[in-house]
PDB file of C-alpha atoms in Angstrom:
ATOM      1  CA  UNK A   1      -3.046 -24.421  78.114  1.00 94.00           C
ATOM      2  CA  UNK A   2      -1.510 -21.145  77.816  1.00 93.00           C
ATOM      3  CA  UNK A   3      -2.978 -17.977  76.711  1.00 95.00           C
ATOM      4  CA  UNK A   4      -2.226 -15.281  74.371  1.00 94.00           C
ATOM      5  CA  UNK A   5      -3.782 -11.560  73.927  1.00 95.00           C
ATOM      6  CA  UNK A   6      -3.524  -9.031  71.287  1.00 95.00           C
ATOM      7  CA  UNK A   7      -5.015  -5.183  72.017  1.00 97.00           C
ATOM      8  CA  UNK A   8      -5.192  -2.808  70.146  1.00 97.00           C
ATOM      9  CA  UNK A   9      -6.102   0.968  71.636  1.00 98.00           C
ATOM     10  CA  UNK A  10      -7.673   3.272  68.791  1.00 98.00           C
ATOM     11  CA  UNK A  11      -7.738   7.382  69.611  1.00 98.00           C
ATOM     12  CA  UNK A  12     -10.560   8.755  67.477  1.00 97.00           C
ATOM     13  CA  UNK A  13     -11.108  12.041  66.193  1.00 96.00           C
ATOM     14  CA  UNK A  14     -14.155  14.450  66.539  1.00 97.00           C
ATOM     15  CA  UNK A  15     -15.918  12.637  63.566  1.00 96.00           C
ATOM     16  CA  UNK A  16     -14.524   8.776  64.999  1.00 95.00           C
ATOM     17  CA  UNK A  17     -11.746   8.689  62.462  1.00 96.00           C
ATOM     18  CA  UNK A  18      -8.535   7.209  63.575  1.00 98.00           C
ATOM     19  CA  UNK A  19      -5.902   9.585  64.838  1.00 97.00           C
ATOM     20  CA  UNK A  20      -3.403   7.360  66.815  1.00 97.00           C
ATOM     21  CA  UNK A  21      -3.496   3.678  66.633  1.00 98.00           C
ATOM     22  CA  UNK A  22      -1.802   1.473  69.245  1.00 98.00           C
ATOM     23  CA  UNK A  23      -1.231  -2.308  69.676  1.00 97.00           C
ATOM     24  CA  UNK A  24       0.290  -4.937  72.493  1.00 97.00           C
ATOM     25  CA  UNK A  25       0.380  -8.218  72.171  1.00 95.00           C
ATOM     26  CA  UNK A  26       1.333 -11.032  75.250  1.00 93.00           C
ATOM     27  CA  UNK A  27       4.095 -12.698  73.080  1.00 92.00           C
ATOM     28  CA  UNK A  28       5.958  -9.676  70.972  1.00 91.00           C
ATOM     29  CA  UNK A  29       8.850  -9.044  71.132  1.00 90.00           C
ATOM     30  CA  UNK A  30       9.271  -6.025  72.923  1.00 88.00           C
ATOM     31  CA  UNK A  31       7.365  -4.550  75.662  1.00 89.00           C
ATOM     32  CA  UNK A  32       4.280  -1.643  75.401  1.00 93.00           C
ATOM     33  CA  UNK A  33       2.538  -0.741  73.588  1.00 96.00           C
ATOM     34  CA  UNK A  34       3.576   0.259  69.635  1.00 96.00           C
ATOM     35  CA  UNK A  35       2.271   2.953  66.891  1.00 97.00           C
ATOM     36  CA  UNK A  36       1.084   1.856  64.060  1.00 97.00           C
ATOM     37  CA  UNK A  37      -0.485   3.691  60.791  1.00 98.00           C
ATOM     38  CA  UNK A  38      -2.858   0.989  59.657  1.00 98.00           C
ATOM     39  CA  UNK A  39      -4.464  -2.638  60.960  1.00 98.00           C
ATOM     40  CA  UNK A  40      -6.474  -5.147  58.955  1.00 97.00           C
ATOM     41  CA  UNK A  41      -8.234  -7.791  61.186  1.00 97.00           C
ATOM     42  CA  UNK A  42     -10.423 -10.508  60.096  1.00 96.00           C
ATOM     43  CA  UNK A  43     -12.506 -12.601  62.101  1.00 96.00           C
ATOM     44  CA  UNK A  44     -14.540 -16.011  60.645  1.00 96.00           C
ATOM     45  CA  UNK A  45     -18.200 -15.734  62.153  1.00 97.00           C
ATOM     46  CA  UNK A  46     -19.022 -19.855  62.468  1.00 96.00           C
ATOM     47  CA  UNK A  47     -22.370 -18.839  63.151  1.00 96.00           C
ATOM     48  CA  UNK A  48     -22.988 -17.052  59.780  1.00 96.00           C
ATOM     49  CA  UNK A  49     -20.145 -18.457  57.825  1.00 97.00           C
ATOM     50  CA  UNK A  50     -19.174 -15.493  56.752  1.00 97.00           C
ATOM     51  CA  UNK A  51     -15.968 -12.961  57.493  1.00 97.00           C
ATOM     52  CA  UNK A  52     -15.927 -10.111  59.363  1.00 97.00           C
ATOM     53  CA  UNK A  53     -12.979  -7.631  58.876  1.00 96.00           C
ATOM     54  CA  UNK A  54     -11.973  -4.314  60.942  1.00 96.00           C
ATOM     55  CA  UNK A  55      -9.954  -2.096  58.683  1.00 97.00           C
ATOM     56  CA  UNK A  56      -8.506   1.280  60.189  1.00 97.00           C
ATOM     57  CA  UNK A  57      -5.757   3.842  59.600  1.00 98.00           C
ATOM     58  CA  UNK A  58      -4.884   6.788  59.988  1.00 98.00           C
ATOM     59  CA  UNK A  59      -4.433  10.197  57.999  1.00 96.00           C
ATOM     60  CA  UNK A  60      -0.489   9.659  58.440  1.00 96.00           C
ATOM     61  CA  UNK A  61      -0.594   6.419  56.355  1.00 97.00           C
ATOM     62  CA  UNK A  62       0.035   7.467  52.543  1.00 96.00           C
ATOM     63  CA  UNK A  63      -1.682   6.218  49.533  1.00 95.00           C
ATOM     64  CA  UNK A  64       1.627   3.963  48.873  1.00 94.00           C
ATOM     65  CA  UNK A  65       2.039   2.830  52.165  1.00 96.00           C
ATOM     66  CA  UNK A  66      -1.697   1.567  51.895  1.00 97.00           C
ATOM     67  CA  UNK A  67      -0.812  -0.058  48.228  1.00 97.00           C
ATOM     68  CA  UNK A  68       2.240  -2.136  50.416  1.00 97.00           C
ATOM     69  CA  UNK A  69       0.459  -2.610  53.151  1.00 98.00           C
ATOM     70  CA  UNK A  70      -2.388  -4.942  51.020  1.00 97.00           C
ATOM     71  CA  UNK A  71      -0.030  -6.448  48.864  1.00 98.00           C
ATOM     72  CA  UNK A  72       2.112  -7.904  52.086  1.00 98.00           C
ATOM     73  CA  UNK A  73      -1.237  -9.117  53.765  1.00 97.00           C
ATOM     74  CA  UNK A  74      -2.078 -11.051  50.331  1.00 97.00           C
ATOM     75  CA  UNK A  75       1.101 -12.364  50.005  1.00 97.00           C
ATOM     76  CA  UNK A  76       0.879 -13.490  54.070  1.00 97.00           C
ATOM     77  CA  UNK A  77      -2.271 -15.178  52.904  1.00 97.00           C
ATOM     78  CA  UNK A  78      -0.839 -17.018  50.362  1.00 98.00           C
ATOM     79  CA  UNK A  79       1.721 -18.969  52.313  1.00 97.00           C
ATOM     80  CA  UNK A  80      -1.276 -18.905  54.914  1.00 98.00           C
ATOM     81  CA  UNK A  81      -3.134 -20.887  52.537  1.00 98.00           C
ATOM     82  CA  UNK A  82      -0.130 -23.111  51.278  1.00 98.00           C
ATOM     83  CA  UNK A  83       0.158 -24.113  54.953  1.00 98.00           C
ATOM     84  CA  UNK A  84      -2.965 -24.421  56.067  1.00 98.00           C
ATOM     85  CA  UNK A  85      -4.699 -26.386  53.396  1.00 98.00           C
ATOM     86  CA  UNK A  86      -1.488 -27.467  51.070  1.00 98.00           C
ATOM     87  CA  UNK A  87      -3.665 -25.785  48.365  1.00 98.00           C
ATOM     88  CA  UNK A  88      -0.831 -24.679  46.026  1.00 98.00           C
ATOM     89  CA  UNK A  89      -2.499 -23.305  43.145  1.00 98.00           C
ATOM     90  CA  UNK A  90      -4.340 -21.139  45.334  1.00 98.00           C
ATOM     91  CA  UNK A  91      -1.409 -19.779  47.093  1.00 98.00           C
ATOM     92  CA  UNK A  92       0.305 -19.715  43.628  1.00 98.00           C
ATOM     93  CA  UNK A  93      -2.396 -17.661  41.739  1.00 98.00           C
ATOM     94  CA  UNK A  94      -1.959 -15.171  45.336  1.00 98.00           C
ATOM     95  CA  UNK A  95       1.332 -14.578  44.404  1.00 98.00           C
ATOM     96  CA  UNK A  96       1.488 -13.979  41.116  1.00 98.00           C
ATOM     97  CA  UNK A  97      -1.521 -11.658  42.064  1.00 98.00           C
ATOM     98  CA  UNK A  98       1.080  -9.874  44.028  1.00 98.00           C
ATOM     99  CA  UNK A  99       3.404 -10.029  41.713  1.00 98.00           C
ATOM    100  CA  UNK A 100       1.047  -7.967  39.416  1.00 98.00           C
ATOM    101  CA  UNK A 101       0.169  -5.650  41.784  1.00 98.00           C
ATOM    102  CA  UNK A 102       4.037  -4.649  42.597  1.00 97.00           C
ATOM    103  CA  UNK A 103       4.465  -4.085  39.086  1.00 97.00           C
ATOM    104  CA  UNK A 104       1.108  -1.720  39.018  1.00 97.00           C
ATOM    105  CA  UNK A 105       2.577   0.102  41.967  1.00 96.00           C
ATOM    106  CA  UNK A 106       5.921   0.793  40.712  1.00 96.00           C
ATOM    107  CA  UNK A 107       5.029   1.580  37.392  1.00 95.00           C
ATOM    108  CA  UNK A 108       2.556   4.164  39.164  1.00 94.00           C
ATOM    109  CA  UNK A 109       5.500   5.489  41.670  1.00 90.00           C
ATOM    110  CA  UNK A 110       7.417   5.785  38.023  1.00 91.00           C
ATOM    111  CA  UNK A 111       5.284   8.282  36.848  1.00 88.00           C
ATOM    112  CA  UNK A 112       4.127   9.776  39.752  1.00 72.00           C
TER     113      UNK A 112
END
């Protein structure tokens, strides 16, 4: 069986925000560790049946970049889902979700 690890390395400031984050994973592409502005991990707990989810990032990641950032992950959970389970109105009513919030968010960046 082979193996596979993902790290990530998380510099905190004086009040344990983020300042730097860092990740490497076994079977990337390149080599070393890369910057990043923002992660969103979730973990299923079989024991309580229940999700648990590490979200970080730091000051550098903009309000827009944060808006993107959540719309990509739900539209990687969509096809997720449409894989996983062949569930396709779920993964349908996930994109069109996203759909709606890319409109929201440009309309916003329009006026902003």
């Amino acid at each position: 069986m082979k193996n596979s690890e993902i790290k990530f390395l998380v510099d905190l400031d004086e009040k344990s925000l983020p300042k730097n984050i860092q990740w490497d994973a076994s079977d990337k592409e390149g080599e070393g560790l890369e910057s990043t502005k923002s992660i969103s991990l979730n973990i299923w707990d079989n024991l309580n049946h229940s999700t648990l989810r590490i979200d970080l990032w730091t000051e550098e990641m903009s309000v827009v970049e944060m808006k993107r950032f959540y719309i990509d992950i739900l539209g990687g959970m969509a096809q997720t889902i449409l894989n996983s389970t062949g569930d396709e109105y779920m993964a349908e009513e996930m994109k069109d979700l996203c759909d709606r919030l890319v409109k929201h968010v440009n309309e916003e960046n329009k006026k902003g």
